[in-house]
CSV table of C-alpha atoms in Angstrom, one decimal:
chain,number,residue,atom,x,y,z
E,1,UNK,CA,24.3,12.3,4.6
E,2,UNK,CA,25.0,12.2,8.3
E,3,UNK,CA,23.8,13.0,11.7
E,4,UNK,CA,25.9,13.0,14.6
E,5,UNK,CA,23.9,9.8,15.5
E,6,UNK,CA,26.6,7.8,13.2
E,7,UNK,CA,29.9,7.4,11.6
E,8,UNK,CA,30.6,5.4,8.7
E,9,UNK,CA,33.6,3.6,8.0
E,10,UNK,CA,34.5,2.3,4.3
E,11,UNK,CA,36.5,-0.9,6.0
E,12,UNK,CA,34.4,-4.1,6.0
E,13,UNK,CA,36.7,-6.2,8.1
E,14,UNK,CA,38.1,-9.2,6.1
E,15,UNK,CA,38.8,-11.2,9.1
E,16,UNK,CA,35.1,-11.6,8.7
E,17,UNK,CA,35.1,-13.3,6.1
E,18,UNK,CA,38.7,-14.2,4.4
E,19,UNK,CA,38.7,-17.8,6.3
E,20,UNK,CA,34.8,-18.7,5.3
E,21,UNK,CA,34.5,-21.7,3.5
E,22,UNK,CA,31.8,-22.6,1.4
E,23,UNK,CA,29.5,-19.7,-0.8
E,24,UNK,CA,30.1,-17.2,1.6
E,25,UNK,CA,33.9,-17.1,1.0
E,26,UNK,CA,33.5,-17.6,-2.6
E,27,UNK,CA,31.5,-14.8,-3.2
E,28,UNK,CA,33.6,-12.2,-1.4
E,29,UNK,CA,36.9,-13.1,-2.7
E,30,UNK,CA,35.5,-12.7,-6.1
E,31,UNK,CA,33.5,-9.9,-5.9
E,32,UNK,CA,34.1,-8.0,-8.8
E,33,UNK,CA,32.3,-10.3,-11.1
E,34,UNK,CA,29.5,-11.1,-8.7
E,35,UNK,CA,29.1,-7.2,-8.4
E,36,UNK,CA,29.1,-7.4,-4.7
E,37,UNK,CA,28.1,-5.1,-2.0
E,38,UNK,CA,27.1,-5.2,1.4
E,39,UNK,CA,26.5,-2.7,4.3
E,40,UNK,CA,26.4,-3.7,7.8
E,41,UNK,CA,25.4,-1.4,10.3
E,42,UNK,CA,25.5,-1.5,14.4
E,43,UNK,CA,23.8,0.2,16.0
E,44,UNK,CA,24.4,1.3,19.7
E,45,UNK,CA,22.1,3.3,22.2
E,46,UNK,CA,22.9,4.9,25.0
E,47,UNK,CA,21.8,6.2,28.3
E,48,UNK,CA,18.3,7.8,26.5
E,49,UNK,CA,18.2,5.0,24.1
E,50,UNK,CA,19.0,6.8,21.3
E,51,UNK,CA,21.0,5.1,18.9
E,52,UNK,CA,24.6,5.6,17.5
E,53,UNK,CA,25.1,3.8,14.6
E,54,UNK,CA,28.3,2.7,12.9
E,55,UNK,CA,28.6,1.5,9.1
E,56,UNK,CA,30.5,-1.4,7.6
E,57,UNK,CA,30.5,-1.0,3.5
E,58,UNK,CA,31.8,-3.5,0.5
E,59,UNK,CA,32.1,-2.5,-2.4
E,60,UNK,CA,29.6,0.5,-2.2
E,61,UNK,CA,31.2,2.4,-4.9
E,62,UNK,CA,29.3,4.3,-7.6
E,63,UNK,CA,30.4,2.9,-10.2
E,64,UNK,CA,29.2,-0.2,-10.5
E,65,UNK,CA,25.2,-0.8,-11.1
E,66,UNK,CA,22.8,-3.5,-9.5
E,67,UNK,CA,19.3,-3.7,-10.8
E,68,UNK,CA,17.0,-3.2,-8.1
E,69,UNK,CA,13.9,-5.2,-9.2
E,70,UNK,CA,11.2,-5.1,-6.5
E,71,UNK,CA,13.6,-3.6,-3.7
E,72,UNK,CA,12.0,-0.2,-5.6
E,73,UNK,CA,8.6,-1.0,-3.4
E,74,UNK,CA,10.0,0.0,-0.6
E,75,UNK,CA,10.5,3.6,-1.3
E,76,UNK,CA,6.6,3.0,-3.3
E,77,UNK,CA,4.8,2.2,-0.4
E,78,UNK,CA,6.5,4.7,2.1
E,79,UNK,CA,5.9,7.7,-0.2
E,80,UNK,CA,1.8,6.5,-0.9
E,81,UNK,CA,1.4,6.7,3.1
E,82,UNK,CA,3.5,10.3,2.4
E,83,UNK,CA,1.1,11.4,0.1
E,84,UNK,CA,-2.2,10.3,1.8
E,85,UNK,CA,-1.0,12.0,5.0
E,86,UNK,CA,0.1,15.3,2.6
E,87,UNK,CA,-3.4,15.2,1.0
E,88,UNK,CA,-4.8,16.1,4.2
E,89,UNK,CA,-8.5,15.0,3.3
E,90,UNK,CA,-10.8,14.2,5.6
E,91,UNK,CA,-12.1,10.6,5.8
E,92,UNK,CA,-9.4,9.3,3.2
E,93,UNK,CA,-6.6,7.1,4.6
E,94,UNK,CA,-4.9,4.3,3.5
E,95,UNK,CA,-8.0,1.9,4.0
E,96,UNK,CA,-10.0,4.0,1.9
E,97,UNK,CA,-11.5,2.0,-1.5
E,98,UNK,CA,-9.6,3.1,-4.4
E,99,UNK,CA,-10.9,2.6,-8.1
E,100,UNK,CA,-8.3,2.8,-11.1
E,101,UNK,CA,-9.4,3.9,-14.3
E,102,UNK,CA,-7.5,1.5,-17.8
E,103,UNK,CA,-5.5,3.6,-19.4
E,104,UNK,CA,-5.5,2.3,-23.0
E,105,UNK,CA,-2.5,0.3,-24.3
E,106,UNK,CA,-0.5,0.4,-21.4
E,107,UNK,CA,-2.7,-1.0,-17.9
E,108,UNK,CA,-5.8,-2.1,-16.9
E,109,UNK,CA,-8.2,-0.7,-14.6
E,110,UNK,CA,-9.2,-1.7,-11.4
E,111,UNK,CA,-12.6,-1.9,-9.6
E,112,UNK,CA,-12.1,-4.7,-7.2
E,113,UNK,CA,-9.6,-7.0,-6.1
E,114,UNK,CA,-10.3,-10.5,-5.5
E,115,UNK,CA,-7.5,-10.8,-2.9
E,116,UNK,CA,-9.2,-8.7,0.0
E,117,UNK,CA,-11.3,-9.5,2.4
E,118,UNK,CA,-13.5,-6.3,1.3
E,119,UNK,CA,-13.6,-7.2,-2.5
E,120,UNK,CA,-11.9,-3.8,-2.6
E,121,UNK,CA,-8.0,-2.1,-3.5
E,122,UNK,CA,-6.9,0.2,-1.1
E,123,UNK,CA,-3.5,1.6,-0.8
E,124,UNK,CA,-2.9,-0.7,2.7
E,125,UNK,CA,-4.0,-3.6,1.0
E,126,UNK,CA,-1.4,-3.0,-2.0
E,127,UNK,CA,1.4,-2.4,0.9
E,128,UNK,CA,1.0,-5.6,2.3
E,129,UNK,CA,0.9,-7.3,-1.2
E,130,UNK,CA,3.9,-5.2,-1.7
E,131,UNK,CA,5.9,-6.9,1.4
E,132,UNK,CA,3.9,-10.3,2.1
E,133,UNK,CA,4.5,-11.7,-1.7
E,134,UNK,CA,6.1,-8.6,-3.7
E,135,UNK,CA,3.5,-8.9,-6.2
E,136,UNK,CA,4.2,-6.2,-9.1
E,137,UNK,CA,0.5,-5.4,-9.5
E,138,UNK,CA,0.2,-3.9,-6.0
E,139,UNK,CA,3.7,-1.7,-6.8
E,140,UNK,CA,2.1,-0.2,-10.0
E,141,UNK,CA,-1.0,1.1,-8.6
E,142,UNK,CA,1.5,2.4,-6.0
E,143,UNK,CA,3.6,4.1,-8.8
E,144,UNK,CA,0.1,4.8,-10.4
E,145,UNK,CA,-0.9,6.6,-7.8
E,146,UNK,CA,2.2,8.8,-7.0
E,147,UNK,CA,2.9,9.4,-10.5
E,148,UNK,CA,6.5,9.4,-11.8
E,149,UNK,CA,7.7,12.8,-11.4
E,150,UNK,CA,6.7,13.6,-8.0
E,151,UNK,CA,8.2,9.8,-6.8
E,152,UNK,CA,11.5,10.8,-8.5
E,153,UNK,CA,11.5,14.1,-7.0
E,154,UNK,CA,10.6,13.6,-3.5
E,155,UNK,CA,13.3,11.0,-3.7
E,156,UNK,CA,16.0,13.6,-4.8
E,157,UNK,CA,14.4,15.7,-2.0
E,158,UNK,CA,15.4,13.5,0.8
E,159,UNK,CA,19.1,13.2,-1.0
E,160,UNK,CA,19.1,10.3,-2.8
E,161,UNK,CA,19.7,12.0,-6.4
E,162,UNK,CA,21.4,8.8,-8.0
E,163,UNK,CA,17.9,7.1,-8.2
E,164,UNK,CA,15.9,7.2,-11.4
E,165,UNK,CA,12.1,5.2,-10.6
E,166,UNK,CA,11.3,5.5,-14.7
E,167,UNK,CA,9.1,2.2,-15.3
E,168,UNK,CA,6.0,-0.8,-13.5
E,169,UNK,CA,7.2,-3.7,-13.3
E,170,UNK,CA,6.3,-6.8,-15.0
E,171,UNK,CA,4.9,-5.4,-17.8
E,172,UNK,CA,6.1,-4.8,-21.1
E,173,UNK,CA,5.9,-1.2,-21.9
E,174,UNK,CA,8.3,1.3,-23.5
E,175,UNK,CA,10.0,4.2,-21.6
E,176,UNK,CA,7.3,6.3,-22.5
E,177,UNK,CA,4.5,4.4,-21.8
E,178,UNK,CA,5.8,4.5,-18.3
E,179,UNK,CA,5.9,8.3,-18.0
E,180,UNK,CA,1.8,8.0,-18.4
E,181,UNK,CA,-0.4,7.1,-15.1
E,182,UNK,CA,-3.6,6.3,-14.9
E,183,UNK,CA,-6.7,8.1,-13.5
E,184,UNK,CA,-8.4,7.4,-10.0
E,185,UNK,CA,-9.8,8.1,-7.0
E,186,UNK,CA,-11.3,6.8,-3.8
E,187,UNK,CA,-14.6,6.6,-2.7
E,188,UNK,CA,-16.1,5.9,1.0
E,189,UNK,CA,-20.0,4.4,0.7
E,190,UNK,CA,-21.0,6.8,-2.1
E,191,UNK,CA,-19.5,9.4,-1.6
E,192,UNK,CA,-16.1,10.5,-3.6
E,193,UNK,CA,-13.4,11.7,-1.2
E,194,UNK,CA,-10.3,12.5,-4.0
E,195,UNK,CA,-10.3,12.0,-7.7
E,196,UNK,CA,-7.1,12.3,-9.3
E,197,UNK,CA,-6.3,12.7,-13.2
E,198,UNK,CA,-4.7,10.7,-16.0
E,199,UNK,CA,-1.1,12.4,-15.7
E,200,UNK,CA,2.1,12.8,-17.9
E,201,UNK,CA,5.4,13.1,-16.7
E,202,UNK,CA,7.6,14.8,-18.3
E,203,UNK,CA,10.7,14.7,-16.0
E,204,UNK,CA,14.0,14.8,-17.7
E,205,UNK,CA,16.6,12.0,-16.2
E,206,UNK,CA,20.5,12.6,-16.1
E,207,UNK,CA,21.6,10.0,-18.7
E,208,UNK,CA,23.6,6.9,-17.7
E,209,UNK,CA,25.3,3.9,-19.4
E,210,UNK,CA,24.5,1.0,-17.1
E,211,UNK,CA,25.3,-2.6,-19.2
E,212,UNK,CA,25.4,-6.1,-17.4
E,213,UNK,CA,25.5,-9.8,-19.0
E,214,UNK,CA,26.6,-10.8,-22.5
E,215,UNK,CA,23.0,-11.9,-23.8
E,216,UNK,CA,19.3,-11.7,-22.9
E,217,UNK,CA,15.8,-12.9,-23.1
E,218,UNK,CA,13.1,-10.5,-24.2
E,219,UNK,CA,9.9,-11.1,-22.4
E,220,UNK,CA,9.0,-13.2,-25.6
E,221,UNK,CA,11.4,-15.3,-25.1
E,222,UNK,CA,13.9,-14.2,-27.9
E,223,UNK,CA,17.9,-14.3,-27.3
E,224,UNK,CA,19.6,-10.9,-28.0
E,225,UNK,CA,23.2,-11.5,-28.0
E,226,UNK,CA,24.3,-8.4,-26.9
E,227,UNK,CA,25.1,-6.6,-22.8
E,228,UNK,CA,21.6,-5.6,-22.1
E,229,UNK,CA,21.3,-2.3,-21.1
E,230,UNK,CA,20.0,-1.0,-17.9
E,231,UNK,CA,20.2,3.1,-19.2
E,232,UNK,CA,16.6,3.4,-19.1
E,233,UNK,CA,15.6,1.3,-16.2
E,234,UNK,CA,15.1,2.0,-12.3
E,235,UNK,CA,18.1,2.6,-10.3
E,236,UNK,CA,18.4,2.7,-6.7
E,237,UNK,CA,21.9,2.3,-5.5
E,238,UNK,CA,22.2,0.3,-2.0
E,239,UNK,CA,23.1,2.9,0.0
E,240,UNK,CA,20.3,5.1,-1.0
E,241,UNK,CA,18.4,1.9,-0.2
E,242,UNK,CA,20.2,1.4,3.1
E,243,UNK,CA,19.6,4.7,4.2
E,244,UNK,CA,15.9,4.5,3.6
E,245,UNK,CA,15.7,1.4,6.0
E,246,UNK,CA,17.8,4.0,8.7
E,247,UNK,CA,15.2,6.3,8.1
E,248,UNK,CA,12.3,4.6,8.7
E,249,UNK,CA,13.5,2.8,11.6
E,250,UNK,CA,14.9,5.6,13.5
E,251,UNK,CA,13.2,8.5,12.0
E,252,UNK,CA,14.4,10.9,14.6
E,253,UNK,CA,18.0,9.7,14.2
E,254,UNK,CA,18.2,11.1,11.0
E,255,UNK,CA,18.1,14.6,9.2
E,256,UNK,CA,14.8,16.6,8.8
E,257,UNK,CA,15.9,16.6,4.5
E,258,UNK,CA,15.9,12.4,4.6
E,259,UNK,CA,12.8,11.9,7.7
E,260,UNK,CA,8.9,11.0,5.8
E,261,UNK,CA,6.3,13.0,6.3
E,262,UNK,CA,4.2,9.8,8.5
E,263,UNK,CA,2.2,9.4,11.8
E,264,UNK,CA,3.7,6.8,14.3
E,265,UNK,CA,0.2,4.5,12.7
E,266,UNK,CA,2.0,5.2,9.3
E,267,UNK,CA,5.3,3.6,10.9
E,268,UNK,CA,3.6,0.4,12.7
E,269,UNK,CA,1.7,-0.4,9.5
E,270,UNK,CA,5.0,-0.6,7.8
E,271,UNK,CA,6.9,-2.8,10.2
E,272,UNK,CA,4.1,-5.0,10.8
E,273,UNK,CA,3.7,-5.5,6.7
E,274,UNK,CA,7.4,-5.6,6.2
E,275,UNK,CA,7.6,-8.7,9.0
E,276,UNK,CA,4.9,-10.4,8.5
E,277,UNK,CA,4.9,-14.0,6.9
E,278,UNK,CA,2.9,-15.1,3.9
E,279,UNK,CA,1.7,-18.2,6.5
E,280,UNK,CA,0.8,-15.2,8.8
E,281,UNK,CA,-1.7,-13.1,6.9
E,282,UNK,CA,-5.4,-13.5,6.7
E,283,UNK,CA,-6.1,-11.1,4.6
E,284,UNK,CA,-4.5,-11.4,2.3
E,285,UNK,CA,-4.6,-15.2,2.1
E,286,UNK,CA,-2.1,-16.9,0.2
E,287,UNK,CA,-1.7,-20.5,-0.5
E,288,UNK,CA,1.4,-22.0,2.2
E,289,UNK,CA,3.2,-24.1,0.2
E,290,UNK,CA,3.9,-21.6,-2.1
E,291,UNK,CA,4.0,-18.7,-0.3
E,292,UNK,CA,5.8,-20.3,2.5
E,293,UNK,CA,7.1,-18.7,6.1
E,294,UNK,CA,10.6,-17.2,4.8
E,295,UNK,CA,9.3,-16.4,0.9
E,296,UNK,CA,10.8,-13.2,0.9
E,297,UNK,CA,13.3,-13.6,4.0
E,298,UNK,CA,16.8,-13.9,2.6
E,299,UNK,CA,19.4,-12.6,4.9
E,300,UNK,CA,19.5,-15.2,7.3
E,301,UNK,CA,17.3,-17.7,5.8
E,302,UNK,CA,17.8,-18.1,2.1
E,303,UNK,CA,14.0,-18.2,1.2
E,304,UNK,CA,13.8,-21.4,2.4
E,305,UNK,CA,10.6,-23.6,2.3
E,306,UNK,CA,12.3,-25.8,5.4
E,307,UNK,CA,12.9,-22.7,6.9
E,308,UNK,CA,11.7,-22.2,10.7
E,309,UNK,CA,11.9,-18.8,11.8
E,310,UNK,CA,12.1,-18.4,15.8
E,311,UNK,CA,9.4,-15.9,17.1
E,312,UNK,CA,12.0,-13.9,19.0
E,313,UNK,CA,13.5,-13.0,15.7
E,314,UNK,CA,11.9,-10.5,13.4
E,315,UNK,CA,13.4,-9.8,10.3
E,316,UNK,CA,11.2,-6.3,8.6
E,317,UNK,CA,13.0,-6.6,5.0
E,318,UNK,CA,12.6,-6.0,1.2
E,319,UNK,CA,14.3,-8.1,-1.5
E,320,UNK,CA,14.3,-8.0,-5.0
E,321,UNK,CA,15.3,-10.6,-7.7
E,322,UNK,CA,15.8,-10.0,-11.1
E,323,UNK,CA,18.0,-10.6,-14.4
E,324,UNK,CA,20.5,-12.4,-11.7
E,325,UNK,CA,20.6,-9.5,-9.4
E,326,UNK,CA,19.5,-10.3,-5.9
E,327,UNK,CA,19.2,-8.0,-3.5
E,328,UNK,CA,18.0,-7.3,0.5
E,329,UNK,CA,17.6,-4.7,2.6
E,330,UNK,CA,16.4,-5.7,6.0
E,331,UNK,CA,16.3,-4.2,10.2
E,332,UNK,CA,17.0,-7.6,12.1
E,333,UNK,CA,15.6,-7.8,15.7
E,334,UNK,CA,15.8,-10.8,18.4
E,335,UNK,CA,13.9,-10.1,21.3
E,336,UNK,CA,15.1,-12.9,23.0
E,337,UNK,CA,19.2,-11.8,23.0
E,338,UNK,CA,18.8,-8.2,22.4
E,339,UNK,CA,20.2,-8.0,19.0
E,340,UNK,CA,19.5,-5.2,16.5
E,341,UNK,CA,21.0,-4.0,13.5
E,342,UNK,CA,20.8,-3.5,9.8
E,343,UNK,CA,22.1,-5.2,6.9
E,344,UNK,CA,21.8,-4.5,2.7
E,345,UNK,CA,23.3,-6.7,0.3
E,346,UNK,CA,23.1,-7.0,-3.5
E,347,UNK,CA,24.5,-10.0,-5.5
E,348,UNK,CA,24.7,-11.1,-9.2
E,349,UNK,CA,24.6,-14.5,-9.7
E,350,UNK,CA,24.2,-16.1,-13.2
E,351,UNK,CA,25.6,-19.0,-14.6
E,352,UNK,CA,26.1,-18.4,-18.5
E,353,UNK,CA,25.5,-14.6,-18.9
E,354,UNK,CA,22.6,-15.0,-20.2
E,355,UNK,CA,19.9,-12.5,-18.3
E,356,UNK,CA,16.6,-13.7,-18.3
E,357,UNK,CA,18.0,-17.5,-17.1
E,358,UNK,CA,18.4,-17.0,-13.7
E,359,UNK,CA,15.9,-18.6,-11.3
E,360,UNK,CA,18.8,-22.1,-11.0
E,361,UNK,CA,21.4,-19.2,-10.2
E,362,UNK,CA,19.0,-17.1,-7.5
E,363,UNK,CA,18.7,-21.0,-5.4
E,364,UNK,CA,21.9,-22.4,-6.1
E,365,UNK,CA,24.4,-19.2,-5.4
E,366,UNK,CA,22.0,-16.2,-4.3
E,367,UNK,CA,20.0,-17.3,-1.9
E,368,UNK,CA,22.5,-19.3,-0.1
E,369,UNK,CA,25.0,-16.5,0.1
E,370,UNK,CA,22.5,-13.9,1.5
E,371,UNK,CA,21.9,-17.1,4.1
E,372,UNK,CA,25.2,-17.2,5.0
E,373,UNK,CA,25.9,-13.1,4.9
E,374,UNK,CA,22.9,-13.2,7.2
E,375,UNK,CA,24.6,-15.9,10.0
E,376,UNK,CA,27.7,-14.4,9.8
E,377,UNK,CA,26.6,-10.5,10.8
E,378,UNK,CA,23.9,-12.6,13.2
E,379,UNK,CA,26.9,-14.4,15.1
E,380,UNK,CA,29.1,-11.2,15.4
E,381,UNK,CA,26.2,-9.8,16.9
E,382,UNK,CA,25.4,-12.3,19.3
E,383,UNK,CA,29.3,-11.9,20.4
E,384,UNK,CA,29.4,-8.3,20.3
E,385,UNK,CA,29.1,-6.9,23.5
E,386,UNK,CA,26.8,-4.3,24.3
E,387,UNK,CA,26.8,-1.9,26.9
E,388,UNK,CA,23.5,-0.5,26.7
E,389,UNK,CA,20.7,-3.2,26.3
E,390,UNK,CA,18.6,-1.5,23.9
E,391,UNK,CA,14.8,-1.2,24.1
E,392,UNK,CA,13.3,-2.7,20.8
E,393,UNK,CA,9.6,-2.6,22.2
E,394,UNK,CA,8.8,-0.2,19.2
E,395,UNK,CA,9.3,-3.1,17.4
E,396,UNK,CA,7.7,-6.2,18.6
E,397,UNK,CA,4.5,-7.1,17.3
């Protein structure tokens, strides 16, 4: 998928990074077994500001699978603004209260939520959950509420036909559990604006053998010594991922078949929510030493409780973290030295095989090494000269 705003180039210099010392240089010169990838991605404008982008890839093959955990709320909350904005119903919008119906055996119901300010869920109020904390409630209602069929095939619509969005997350339910959704709709004051069914989906998904690890914990705690198996789980490849990020950043730079179906208030809600801090929000409120400035900020500052993140730099990201994979997926702006550019990575760290035992694994390897990616793509950047200075006003808050 390209436009003639960018070339891509399979060659991810190893001058970059053959001489690095430390996690950084560990991890790339053994990537095979850490299942690395990374894409890098400069961007250039010229004259009319429009950008020309040029791609760095590592690894990007598509043979070898990365669990994408909660990177999958990404494409969740862009296609909820989608549909809100397809419905085409007067007086609903993303503020709108929304009450779930349970759907027995497999989710509750919801007819308020604690968190907001209003006592109320709405579809904004999930998206922020979805990128302040990457709370798992907030993505089912998402999923919930754009059923599984039409996610998966508005997905393949915009080109990305590797992905397969087949389950919630957090909860323990079997494949076909996840194919049910439950019953809503949204009411202003008293009046009901959209109801929408209990649905079924019954989308049929190219097979796939995806394994990973030699052992793993059930959600009950109980070791299965075998590879677990993936087969029937989400999968979004990075550069799908990546090229999600390109095309909500620079919607016009890309093809009508991959550009959303949003209002420029659609876009500025996202980037807002995708950048804003836990320490930040006030409403949601969270509590700040847990939910701390750089919680989910990992290219370029590990997650770091210590962490200090410089106002000029703004860093509008979605990681994931799960049975030792690690990923982000972030559009990096400083204001201050006129620095733009994009940058996805996936890593899988684990230090026995043994999924399920990885949270020693995400601090001690993952985290630093999406650090250190970070610094290193953030230095050539600062050294990279650049003709144009672009205008990243759209951006600022």
């Amino acid at each position: 998928m390209q436009t003639l705003h960018y070339r891509t180039t399979d060659y991810f210099p190893e001058s970059w990074w053959r001489r690095k010392k430390g996690i950084l240089g560990e991890i790339f010169r053994r990537a095979e077994p850490f299942r690395l990838q990374v894409i890098y991605t400069q961007i250039d404008r010229d004259q009319q500001q429009r950008p020309r982008f040029r791609d760095f890839r590592f690894q990007t093959g598509p043979g070898v699978y990365s669990y994408p955990a909660s990177t999958v709320k990404l494409p969740a909350a862009i296609l909820a603004l989608e549909k809100l904005r397809d419905l085409g119903i007067a007086g609903l919008d993303m503020h709108t209260p929304m009450y779930i119906n349970p759907l027995a055996g497999i989710n509750t119901g919801v007819h308020q939520d604690a968190s907001a300010a209003s006592g109320l869920a709405s579809i904004s109020h999930y998206i922020k959950k979805i990128f302040l904390i990457s709370d798992n409630d907030a993505y089912n209602r998402l999923y919930e509420f754009i059923g599984q069929e039409a996610f998966n095939r508005r997905l393949w619509e915009n080109g990305y036909t590797d992905v397969q969005i087949r389950h919630r997350l957090g909860l323990p339910l079997h494949e076909e559990d996840n194919r049910h959704t439950n019953a809503m709709y949204f009411k202003q004051h008293d009046r009901i604006l959209y109801e929408q069914p209990a649905a079924y989906s019954e989308l049929d998904f190219t097979s796939r053998r995806d394994l990973a690890g030699k052992a793993w914990r059930t959600h009950k705690g109980r070791l299965e010594e075998s590879p677990m198996d993936f087969s029937i789980r989400n999968r979004l490849p990075l550069m799908h991922l990546h090229e999600m990020m390109r095309s909500i950043f620079f919607p016009a730079a890309v093809t009508n078949q991959q550009r959303y179906r949003l209002t420029e208030g659609d876009y500025s809600f996202l980037y807002r929510c995708m950048s804003q801090y836990p320490t930040a929000s006030e409403d949601p409120v969270y509590d700040h030493q847990q939910y701390h400035q750089a919680y989910c900020k990992f290219l370029l500052y590990g997650g770091s409780q210590q962490a200090v993140i410089p106002p000029d730099i703004r860093i509008f990201n979605k990681p994931g973290w799960a049975y030792g994979f690690l990923t982000d997926t972030a559009y990096i702006a400083d204001f201050g030295n006129n620095i733009e550019f994009l940058l996805s990575a996936t890593v899988h760290v684990n230090h026995d095989g043994i999924l399920g035992e990885d949270q020693q694994a995400f601090e001690e390897i993952g985290k630093p090494f999406l650090k250190a990616l970070g610094e290193l793509i953030y230095t050539i950047e600062l050294e990279r000269p650049k003709p144009i200075i672009p205008d990243l006003s759209r951006f600022q808050p």
